[in-house]
Structures are given as C-alpha cells and as structure tokens.
mmCIF file of N, CA and C in Angstrom:
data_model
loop_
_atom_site.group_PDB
_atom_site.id
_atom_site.type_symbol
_atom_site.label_atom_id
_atom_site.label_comp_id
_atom_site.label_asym_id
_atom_site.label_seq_id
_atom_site.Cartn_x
_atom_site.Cartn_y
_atom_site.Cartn_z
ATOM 1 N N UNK A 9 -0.484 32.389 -0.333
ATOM 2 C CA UNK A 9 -0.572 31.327 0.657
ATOM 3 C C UNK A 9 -0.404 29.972 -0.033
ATOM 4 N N UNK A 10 0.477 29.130 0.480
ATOM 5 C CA UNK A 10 0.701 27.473 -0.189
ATOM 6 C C UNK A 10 -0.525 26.645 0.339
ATOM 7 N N UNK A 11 -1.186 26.516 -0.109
ATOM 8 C CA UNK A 11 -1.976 25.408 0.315
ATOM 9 C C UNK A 11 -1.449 23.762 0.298
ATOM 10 N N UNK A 12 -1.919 23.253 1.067
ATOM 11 C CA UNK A 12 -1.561 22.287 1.388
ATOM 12 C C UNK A 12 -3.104 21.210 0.988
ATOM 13 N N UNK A 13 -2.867 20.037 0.177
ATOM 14 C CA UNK A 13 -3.638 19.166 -0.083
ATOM 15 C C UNK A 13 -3.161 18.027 0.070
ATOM 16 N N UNK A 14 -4.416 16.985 0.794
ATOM 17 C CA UNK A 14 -4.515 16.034 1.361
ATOM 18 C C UNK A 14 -5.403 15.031 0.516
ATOM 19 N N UNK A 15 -4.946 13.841 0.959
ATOM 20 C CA UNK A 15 -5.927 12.449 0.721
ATOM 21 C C UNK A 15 -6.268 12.113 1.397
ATOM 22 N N UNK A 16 -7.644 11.822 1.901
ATOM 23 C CA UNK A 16 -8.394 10.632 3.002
ATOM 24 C C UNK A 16 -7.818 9.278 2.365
ATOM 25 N N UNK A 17 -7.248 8.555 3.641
ATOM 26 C CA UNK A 17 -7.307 7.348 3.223
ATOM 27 C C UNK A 17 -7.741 6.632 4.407
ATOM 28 N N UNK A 18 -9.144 5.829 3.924
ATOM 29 C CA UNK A 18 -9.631 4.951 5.224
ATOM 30 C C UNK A 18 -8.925 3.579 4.702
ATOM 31 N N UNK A 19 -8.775 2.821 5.559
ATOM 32 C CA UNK A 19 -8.680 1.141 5.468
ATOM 33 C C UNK A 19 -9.788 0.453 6.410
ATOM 34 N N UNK A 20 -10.760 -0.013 6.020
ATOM 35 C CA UNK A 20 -11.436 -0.464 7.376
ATOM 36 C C UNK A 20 -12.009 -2.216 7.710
ATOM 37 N N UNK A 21 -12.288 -2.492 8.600
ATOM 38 C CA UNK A 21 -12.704 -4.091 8.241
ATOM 39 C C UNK A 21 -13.822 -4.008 7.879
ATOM 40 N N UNK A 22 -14.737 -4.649 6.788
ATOM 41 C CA UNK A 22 -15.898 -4.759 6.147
ATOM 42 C C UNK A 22 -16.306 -6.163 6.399
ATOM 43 N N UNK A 23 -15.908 -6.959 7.172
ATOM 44 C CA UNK A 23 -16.280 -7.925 7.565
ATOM 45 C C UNK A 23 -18.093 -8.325 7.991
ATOM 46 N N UNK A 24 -18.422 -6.984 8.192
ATOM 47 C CA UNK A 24 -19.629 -6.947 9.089
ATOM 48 C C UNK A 24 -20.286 -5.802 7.868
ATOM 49 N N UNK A 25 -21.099 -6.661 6.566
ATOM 50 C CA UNK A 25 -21.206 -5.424 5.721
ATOM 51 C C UNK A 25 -22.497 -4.411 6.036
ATOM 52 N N UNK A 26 -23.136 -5.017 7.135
ATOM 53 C CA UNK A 26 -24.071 -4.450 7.680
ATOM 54 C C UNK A 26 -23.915 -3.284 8.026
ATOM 55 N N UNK A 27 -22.684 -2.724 8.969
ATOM 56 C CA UNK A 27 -22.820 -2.087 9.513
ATOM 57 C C UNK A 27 -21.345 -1.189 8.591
ATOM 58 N N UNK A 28 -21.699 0.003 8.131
ATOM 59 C CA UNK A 28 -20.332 1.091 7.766
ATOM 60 C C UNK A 28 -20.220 2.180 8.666
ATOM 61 N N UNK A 29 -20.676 2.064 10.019
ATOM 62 C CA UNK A 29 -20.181 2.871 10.882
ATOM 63 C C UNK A 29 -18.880 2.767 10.862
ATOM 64 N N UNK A 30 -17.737 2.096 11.094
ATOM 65 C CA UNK A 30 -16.979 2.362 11.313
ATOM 66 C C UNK A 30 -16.124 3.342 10.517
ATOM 67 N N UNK A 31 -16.508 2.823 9.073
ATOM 68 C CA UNK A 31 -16.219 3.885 7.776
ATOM 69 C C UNK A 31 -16.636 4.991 7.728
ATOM 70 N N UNK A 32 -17.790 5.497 8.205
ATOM 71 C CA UNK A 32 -18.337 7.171 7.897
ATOM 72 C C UNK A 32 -17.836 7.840 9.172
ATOM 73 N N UNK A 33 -17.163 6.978 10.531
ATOM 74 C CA UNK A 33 -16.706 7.480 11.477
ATOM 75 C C UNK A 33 -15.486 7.871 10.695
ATOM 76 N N UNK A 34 -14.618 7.432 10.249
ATOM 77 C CA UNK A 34 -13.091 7.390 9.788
ATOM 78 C C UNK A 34 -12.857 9.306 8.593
ATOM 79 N N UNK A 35 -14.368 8.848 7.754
ATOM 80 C CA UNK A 35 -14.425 10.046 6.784
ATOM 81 C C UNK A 35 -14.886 11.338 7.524
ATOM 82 N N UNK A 36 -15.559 10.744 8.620
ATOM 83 C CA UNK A 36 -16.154 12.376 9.098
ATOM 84 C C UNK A 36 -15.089 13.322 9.862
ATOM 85 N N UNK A 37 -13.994 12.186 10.345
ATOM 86 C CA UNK A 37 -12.499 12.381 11.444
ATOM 87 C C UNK A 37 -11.999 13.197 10.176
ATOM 88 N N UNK A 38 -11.997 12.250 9.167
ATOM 89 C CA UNK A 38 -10.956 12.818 8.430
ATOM 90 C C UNK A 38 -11.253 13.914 7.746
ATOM 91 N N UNK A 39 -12.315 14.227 7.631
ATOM 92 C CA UNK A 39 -13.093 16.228 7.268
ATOM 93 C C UNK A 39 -13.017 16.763 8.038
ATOM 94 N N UNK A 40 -12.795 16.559 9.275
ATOM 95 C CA UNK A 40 -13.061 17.584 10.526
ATOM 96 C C UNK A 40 -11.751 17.899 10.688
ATOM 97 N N UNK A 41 -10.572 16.775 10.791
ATOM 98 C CA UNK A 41 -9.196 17.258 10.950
ATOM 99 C C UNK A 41 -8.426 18.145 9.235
ATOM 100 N N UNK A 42 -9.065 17.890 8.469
ATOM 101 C CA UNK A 42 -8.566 18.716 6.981
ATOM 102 C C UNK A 42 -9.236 19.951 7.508
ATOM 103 N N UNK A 43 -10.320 19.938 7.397
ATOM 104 C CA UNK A 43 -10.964 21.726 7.798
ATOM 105 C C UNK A 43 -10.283 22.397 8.959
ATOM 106 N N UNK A 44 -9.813 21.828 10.027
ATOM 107 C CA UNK A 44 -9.874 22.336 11.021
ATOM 108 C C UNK A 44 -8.085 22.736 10.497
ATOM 109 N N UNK A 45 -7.356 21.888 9.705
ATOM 110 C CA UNK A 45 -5.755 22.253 9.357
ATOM 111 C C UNK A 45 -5.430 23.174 8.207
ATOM 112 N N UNK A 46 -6.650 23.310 8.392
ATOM 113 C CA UNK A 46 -6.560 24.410 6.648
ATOM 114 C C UNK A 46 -6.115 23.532 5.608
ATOM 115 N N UNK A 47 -6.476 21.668 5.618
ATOM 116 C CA UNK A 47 -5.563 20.916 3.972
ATOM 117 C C UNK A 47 -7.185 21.041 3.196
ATOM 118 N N UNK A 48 -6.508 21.118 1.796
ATOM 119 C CA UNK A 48 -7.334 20.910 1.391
ATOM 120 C C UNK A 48 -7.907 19.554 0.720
ATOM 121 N N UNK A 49 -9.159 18.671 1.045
ATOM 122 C CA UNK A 49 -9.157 17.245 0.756
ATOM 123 C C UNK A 49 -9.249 17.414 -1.167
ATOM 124 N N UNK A 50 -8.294 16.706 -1.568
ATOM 125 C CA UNK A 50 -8.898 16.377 -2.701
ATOM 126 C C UNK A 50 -9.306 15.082 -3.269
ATOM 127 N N UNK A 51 -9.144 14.141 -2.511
ATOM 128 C CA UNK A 51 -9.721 12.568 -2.477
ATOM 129 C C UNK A 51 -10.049 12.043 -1.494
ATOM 130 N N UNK A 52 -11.139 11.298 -1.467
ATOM 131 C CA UNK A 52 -10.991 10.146 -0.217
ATOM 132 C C UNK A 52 -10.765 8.570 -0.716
ATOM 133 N N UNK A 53 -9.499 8.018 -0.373
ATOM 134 C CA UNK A 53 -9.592 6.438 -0.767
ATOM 135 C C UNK A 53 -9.670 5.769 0.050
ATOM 136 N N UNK A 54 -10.617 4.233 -0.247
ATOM 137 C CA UNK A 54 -10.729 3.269 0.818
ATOM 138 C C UNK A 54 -9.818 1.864 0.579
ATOM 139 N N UNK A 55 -9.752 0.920 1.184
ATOM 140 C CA UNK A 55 -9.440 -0.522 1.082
ATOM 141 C C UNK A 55 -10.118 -0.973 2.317
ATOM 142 N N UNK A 56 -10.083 -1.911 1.407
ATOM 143 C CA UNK A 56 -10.968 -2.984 2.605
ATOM 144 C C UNK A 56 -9.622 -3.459 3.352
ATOM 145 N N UNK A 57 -9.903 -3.235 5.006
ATOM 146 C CA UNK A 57 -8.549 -4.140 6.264
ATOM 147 C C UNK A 57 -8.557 -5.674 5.651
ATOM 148 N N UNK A 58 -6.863 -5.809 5.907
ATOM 149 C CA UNK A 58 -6.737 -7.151 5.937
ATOM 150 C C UNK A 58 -5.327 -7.463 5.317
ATOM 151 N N UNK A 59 -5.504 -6.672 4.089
ATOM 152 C CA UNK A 59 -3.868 -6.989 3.482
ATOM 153 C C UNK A 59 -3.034 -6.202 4.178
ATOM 154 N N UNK A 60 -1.827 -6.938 5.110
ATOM 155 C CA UNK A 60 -1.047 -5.967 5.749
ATOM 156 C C UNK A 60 -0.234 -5.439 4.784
ATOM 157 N N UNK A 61 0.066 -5.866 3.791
ATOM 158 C CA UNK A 61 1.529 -4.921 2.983
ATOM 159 C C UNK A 61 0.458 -3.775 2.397
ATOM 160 N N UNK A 62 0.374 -2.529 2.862
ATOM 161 C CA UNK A 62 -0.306 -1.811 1.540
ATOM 162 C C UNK A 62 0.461 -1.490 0.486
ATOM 163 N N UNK A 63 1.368 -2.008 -0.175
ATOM 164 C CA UNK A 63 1.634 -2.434 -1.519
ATOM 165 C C UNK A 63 0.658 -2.793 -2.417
ATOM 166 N N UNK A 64 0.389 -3.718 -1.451
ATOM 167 C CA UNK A 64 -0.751 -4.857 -2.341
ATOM 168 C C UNK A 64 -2.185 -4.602 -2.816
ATOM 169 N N UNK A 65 -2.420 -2.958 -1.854
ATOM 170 C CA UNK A 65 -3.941 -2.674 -1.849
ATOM 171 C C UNK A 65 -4.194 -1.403 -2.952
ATOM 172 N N UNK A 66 -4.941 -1.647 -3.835
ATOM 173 C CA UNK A 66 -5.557 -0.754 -4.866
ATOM 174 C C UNK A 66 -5.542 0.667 -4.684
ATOM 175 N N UNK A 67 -5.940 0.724 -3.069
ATOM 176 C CA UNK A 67 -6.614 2.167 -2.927
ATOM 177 C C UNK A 67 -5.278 2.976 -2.495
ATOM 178 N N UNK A 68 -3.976 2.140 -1.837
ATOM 179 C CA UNK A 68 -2.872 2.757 -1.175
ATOM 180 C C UNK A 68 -2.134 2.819 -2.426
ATOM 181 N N UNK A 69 -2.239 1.984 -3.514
ATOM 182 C CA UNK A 69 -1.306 2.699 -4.985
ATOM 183 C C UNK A 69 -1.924 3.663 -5.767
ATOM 184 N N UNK A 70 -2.962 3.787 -5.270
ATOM 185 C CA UNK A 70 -3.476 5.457 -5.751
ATOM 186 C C UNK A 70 -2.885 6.325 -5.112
ATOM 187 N N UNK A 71 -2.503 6.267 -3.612
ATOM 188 C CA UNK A 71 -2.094 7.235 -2.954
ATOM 189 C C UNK A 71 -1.126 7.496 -3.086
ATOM 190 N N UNK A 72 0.010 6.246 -3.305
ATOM 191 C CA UNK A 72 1.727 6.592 -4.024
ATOM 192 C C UNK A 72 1.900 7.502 -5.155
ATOM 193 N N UNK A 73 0.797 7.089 -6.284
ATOM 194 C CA UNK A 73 0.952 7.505 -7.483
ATOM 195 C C UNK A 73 0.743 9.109 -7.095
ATOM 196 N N UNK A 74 -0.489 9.605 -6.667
ATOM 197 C CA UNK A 74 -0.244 11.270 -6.171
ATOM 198 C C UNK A 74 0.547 11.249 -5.581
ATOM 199 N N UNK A 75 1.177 10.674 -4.627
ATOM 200 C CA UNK A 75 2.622 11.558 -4.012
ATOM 201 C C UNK A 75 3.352 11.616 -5.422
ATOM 202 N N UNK A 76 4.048 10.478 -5.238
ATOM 203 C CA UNK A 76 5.030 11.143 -6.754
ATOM 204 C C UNK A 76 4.881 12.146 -8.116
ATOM 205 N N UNK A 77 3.591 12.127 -8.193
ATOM 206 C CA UNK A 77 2.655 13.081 -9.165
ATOM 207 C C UNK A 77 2.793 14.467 -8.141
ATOM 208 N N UNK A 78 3.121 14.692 -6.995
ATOM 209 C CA UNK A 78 3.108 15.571 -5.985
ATOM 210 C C UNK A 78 1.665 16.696 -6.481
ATOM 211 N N UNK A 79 0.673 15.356 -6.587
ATOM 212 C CA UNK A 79 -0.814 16.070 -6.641
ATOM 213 C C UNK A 79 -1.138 16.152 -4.679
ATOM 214 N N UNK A 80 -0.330 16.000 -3.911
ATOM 215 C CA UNK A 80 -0.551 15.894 -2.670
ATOM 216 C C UNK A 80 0.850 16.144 -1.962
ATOM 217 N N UNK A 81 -0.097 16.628 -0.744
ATOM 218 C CA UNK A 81 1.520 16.946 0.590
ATOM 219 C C UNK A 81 0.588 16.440 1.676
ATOM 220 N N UNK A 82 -0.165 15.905 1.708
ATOM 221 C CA UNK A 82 -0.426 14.857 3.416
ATOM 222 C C UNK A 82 -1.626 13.713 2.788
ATOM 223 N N UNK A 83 -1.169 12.717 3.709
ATOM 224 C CA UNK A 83 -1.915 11.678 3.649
ATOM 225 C C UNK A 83 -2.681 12.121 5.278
ATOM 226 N N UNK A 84 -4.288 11.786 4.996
ATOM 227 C CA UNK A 84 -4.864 12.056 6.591
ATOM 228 C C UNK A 84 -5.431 10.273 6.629
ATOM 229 N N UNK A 85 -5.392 9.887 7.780
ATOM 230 C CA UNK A 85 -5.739 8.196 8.199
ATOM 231 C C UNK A 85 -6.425 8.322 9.774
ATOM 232 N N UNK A 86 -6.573 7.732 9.852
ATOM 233 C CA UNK A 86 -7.045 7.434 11.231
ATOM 234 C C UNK A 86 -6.028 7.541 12.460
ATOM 235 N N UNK A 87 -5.277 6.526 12.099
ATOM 236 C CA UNK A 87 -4.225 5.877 12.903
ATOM 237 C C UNK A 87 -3.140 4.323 11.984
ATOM 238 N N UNK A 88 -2.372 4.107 12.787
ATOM 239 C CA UNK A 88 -0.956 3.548 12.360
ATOM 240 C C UNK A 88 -1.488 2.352 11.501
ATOM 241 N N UNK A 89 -2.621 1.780 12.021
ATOM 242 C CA UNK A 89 -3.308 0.120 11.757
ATOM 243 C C UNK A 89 -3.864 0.782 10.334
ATOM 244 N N UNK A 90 -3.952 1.372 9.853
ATOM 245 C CA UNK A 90 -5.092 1.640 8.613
ATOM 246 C C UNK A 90 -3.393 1.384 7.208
ATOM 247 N N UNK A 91 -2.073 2.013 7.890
ATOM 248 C CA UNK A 91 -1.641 1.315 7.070
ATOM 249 C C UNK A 91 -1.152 0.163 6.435
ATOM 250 N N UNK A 92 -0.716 -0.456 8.345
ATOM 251 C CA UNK A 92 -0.236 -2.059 8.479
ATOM 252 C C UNK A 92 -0.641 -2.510 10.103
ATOM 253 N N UNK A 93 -1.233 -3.491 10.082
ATOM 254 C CA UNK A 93 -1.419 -4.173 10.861
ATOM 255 C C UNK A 93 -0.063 -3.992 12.172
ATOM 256 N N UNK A 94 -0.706 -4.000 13.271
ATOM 257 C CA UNK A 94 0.310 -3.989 14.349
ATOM 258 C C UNK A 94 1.764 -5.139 13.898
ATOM 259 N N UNK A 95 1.233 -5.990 14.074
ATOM 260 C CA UNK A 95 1.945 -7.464 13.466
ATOM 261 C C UNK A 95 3.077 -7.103 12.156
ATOM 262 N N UNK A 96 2.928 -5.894 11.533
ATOM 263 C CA UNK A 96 3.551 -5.901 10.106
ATOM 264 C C UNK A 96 4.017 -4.207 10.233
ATOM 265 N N UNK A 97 3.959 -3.662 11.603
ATOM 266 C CA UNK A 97 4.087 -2.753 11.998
ATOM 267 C C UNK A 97 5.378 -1.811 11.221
ATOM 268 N N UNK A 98 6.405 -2.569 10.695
ATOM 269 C CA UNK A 98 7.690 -1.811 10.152
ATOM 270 C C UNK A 98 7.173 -1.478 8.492
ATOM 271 N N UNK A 99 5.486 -2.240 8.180
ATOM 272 C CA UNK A 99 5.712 -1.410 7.235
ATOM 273 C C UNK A 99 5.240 -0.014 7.122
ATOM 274 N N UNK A 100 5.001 0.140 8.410
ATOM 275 C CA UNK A 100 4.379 1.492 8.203
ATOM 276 C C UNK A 100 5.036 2.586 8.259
ATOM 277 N N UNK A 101 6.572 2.594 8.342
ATOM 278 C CA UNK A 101 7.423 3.226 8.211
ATOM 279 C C UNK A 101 8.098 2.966 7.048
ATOM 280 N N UNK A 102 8.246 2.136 6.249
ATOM 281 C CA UNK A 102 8.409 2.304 5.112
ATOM 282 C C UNK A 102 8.084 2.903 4.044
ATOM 283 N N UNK A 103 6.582 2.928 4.629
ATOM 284 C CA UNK A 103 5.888 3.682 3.491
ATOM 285 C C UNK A 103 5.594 5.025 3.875
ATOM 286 N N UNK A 104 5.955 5.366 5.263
ATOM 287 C CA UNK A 104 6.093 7.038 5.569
ATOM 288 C C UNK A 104 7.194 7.583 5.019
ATOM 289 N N UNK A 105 8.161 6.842 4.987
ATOM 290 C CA UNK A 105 9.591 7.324 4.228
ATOM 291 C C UNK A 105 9.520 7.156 3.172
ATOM 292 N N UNK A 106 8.494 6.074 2.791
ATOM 293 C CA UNK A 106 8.365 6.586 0.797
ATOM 294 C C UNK A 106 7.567 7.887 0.271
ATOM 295 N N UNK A 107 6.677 8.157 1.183
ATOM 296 C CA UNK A 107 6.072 8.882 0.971
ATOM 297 C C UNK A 107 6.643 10.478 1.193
ATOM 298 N N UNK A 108 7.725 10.505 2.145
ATOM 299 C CA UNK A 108 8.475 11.629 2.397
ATOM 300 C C UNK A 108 9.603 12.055 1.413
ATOM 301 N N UNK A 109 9.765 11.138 1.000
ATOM 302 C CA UNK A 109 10.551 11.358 -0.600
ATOM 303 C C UNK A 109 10.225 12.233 -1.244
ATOM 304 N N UNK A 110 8.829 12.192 -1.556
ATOM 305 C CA UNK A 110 8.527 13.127 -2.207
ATOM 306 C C UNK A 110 7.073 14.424 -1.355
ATOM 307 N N UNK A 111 7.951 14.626 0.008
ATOM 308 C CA UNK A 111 7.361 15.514 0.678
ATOM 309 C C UNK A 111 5.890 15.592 1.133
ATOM 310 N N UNK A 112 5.716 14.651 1.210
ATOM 311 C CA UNK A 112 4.252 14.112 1.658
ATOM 312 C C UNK A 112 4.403 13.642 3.641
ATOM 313 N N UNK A 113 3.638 13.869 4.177
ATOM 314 C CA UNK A 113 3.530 13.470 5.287
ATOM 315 C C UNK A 113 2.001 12.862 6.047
ATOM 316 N N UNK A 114 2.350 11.672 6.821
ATOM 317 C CA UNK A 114 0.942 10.893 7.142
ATOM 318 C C UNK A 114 0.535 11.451 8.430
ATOM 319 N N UNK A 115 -0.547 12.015 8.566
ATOM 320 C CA UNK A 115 -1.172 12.427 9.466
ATOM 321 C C UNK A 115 -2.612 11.640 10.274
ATOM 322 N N UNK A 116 -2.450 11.322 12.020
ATOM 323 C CA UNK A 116 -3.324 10.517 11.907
ATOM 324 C C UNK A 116 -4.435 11.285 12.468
ATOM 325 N N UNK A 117 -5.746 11.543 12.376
ATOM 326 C CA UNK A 117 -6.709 11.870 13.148
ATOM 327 C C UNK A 117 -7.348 11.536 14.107
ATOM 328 N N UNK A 118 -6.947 10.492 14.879
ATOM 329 C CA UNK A 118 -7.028 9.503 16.026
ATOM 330 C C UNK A 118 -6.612 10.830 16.719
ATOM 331 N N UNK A 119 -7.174 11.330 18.325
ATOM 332 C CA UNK A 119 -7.142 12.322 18.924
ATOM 333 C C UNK A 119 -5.478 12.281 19.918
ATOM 334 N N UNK A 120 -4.999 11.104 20.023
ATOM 335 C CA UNK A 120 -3.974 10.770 21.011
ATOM 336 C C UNK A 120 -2.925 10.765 20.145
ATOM 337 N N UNK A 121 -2.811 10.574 18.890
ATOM 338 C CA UNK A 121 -1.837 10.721 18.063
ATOM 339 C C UNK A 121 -1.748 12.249 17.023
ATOM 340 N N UNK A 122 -3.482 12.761 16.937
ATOM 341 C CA UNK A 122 -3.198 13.812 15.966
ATOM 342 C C UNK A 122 -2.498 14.922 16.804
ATOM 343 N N UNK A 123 -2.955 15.313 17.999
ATOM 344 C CA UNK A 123 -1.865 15.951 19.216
ATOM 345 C C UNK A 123 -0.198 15.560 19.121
ATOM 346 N N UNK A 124 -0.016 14.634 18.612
ATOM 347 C CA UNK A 124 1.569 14.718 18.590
ATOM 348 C C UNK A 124 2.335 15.047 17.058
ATOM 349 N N UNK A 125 1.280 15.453 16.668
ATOM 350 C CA UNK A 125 1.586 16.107 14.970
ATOM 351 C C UNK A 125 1.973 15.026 14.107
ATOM 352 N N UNK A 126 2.598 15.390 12.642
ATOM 353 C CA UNK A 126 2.642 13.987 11.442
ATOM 354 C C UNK A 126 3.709 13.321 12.140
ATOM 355 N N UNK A 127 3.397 12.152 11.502
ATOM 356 C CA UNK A 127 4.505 10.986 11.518
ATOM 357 C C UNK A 127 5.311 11.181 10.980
ATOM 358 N N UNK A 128 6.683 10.634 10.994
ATOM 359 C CA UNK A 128 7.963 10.760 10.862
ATOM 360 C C UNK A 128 8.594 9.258 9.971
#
C-alpha cells in the first residue's frame, strides 16, 4: 500500500493572543481530515496571517522544501485564505502549481471545499 503523507499547515491571525481558538480549531480539522483520508501527518506548520505572498513566510518555505525533498504528497489547510489573502488570491495558484511539480496536492478541510476534493 503507498501511503500518502501530509503537512498541516495552519496560517492564522494572532492578533488576539488571548485567544488560540482559532488555531487548535484549524489543527483538530486538520487530524480529523488526515485520519479520516488515510494521509499520514508528518508535520504541522504554522505562520502567523498577514503576509499575503507565502514566499515570504518561514513556515510555507518549510513546506516547499518537503515538497521538493518529496518528504510529502499533500499539503492539508483549512481553506484558500491560509495561503493568500482573497486580495492576492492568484497567489494561491501559483503555489498549487509549484507544489504540483513535484506531485504534491493542497487539500482544504473547510467542509464546503473538502467535498469538492484537492485543488488544482
């Protein structure tokens, strides 16, 4: 059997450091949709929301570097905003097609999008 391994990647706003609900919501989505797909998680990375290019963000050039290392075949996220801001929206296809290069695919766990299977 090929197993298939995944990265959590949250992006979230930390604006409000009080509160990391929104973050342990994002990680618990993103265990429930790996278990339930048979991937297996082998990381979870975060960035703090805000930089729309994820170029620029620490935790999303960890995630390049395993694709090309093809220590991974899915990225799991929430939804489209965790990679670029609505506003900066084309890059989030850029970086699905970088990432498909080397056979990786972004999967979101948001319930209205994980129903329509990975991104393209």
């Amino acid at each position: 059997m090929n197993t298939r391994t995944a990265v959590l990647y949250v992006c979230v706003d930390r604006a409000r450091p009080a509160s990391k609900l929104p973050e342990e919501r994002a990680i618990e989505e993103g265990l429930a949709f790996a278990d339930g797909r048979g991937l297996r998680l082998v990381e979870t990375i975060t960035d703090p929301y805000g930089e729309p290019d994820p170029r620029n963000r620490e935790g999303w050039q960890r995630v390049c570097q395993m694709a090309a290392q093809r220590e991974i075949t899915d990225v799991i996220t929430r939804w489209p905003a965790a990679l670029a801001p609505e506003s900066h929206h084309e890059l989030r296809f850029r970086e699905a097609e970088a990432l498909a290069e080397y056979g990786v695919t972004v999967q979101y766990t948001w319930e209205p999008l994980a129903a329509l299977g990975a991104a393209q």
